[in-house]
PDB file of C-alpha atoms in Angstrom:
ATOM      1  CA  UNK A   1      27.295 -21.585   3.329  1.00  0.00           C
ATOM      2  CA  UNK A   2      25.395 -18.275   2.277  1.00  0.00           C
ATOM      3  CA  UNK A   3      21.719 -18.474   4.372  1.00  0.00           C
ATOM      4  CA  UNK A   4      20.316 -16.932   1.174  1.00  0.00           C
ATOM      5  CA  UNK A   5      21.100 -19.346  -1.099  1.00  0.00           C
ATOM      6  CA  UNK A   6      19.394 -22.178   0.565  1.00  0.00           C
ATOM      7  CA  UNK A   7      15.765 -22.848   1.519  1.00  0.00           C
ATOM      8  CA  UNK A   8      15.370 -23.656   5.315  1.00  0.00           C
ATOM      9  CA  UNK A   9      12.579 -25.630   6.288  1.00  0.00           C
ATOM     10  CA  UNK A  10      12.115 -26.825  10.674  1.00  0.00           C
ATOM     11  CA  UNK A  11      15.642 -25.435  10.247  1.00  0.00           C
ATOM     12  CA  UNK A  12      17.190 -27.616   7.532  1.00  0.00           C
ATOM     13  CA  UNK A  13      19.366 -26.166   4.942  1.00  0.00           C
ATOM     14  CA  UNK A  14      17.524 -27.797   1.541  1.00  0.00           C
ATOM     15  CA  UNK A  15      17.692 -27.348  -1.468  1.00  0.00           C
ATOM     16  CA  UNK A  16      19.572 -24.383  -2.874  1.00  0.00           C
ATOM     17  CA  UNK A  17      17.511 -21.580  -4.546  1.00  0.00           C
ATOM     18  CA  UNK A  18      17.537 -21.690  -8.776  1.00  0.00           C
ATOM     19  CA  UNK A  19      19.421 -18.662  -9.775  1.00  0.00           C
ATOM     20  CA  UNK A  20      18.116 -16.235 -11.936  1.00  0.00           C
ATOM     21  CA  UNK A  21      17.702 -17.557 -15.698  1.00  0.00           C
ATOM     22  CA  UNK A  22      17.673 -14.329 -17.066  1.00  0.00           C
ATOM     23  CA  UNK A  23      21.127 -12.659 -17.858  1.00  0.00           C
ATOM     24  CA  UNK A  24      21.603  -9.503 -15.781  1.00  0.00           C
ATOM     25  CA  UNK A  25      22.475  -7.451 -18.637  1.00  0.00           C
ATOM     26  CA  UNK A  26      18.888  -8.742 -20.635  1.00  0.00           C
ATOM     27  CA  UNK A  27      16.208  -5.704 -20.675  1.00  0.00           C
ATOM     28  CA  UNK A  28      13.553  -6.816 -17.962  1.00  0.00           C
ATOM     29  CA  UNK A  29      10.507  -5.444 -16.511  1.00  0.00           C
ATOM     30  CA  UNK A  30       8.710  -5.348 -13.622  1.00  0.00           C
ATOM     31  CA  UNK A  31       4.844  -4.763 -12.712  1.00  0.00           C
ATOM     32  CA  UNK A  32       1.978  -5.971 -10.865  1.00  0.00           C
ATOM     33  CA  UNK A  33      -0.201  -8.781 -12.661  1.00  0.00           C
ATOM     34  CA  UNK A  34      -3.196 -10.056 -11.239  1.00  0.00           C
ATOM     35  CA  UNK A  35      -3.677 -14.388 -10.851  1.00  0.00           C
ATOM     36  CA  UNK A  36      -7.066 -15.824  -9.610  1.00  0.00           C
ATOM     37  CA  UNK A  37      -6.869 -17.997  -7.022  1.00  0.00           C
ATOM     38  CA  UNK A  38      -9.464 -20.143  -4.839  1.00  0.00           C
ATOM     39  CA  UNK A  39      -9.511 -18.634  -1.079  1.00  0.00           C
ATOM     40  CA  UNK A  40      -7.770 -22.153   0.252  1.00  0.00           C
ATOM     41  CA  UNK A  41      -4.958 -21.480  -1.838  1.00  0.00           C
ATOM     42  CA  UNK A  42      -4.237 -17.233  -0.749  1.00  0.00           C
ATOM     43  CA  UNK A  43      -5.074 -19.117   3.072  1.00  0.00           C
ATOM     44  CA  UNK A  44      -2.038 -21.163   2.709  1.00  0.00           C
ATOM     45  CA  UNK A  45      -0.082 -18.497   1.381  1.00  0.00           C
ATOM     46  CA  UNK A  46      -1.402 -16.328   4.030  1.00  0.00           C
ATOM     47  CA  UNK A  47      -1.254 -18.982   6.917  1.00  0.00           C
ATOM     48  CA  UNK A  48       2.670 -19.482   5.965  1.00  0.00           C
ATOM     49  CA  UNK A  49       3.253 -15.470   6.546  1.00  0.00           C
ATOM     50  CA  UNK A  50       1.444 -15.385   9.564  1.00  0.00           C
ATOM     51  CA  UNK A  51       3.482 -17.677  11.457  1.00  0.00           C
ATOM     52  CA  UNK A  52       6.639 -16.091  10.780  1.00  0.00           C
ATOM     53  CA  UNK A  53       7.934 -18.150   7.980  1.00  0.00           C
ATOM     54  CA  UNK A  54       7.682 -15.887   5.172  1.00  0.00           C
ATOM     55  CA  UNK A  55       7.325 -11.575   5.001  1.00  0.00           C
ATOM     56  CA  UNK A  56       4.748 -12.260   3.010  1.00  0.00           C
ATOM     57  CA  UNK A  57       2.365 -14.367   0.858  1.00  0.00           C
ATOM     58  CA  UNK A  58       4.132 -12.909  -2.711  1.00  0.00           C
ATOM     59  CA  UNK A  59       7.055 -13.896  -1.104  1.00  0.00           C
ATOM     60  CA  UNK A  60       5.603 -17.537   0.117  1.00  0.00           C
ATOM     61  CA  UNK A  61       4.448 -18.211  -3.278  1.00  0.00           C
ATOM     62  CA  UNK A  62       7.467 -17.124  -4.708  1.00  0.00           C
ATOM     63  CA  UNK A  63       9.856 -19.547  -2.780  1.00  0.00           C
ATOM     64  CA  UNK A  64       7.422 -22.589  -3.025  1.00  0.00           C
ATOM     65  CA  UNK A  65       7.610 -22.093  -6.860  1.00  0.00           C
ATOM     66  CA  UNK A  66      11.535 -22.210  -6.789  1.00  0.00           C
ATOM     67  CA  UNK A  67      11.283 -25.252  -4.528  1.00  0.00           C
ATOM     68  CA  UNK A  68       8.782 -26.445  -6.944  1.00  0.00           C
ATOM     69  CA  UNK A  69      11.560 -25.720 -10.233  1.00  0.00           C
ATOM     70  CA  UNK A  70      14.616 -26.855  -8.272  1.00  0.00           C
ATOM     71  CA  UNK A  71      12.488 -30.181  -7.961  1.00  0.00           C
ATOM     72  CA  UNK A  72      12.498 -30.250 -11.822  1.00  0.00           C
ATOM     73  CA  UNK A  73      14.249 -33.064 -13.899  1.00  0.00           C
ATOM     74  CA  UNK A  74      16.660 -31.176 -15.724  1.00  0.00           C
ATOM     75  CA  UNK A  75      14.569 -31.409 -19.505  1.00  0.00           C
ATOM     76  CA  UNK A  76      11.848 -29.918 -17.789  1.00  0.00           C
ATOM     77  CA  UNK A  77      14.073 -26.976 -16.335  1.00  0.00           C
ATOM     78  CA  UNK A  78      15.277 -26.550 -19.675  1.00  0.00           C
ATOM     79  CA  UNK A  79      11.742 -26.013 -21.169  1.00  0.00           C
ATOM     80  CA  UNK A  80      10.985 -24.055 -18.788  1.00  0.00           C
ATOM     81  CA  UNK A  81      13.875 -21.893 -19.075  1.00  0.00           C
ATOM     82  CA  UNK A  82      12.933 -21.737 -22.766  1.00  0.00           C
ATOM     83  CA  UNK A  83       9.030 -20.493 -21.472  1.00  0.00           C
ATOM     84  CA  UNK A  84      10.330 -17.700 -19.054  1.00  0.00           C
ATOM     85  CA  UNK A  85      12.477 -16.460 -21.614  1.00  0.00           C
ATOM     86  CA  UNK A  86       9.530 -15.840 -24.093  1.00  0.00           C
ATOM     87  CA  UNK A  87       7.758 -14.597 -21.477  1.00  0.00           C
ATOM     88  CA  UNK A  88      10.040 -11.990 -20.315  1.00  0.00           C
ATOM     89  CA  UNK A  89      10.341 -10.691 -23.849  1.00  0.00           C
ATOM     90  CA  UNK A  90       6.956 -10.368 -24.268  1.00  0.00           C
ATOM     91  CA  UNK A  91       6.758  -8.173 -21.213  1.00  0.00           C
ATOM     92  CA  UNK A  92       9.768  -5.967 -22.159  1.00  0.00           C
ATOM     93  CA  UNK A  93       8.201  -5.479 -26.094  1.00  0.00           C
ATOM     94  CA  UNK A  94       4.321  -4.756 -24.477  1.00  0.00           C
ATOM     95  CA  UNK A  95       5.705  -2.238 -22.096  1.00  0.00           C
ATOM     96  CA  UNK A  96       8.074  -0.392 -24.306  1.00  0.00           C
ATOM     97  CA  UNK A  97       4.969   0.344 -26.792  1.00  0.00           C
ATOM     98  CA  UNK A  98       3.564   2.543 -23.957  1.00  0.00           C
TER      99      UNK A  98
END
């Protein structure tokens, strides 16, 4: 079993990680957006960082969001794939009018 394919949690393997929706070949962008959150929320993320489980609070938010999607019922995955999808073009067509 590949570590990096599965969530560990008080060192339990769990539920594997949702690959990547997006096709690798599909035009995709990357930048830094901003999200407003309350301070209880960034402590959590912050909190989970600091004691070693995570680099990071991106990266703590990240994971909990794929454990959150991996939780799914499989309609709702499919919507959601449906959602990112949009989203992701929407990103490629704003940033290629720059």
């Amino acid at each position: 079993m590949d570590n990096n394919n599965y969530y560990k949690i008080n060192g339990h393997v769990t539920l594997e990680k949702m690959a990547s929706e997006i096709p690798e070949n599909k035009d995709q962008v990357t930048f830094y957006a901003n999200v407003r959150i309350d301070n209880h929320i960034k402590n959590k993320a912050e909190a989970l960082a600091a004691i070693g489980l995570y680099k990071s609070q991106k990266e703590a938010i990240d994971e909990a969001l794929d454990y959150l999607i991996n939780s799914l019922p499989n309609e709702d995955k499919r919507r959601l794939k449906f959602q990112l999808e949009t989203l992701e073009e929407r990103d490629v067509r704003m940033k290629s009018k720059k």
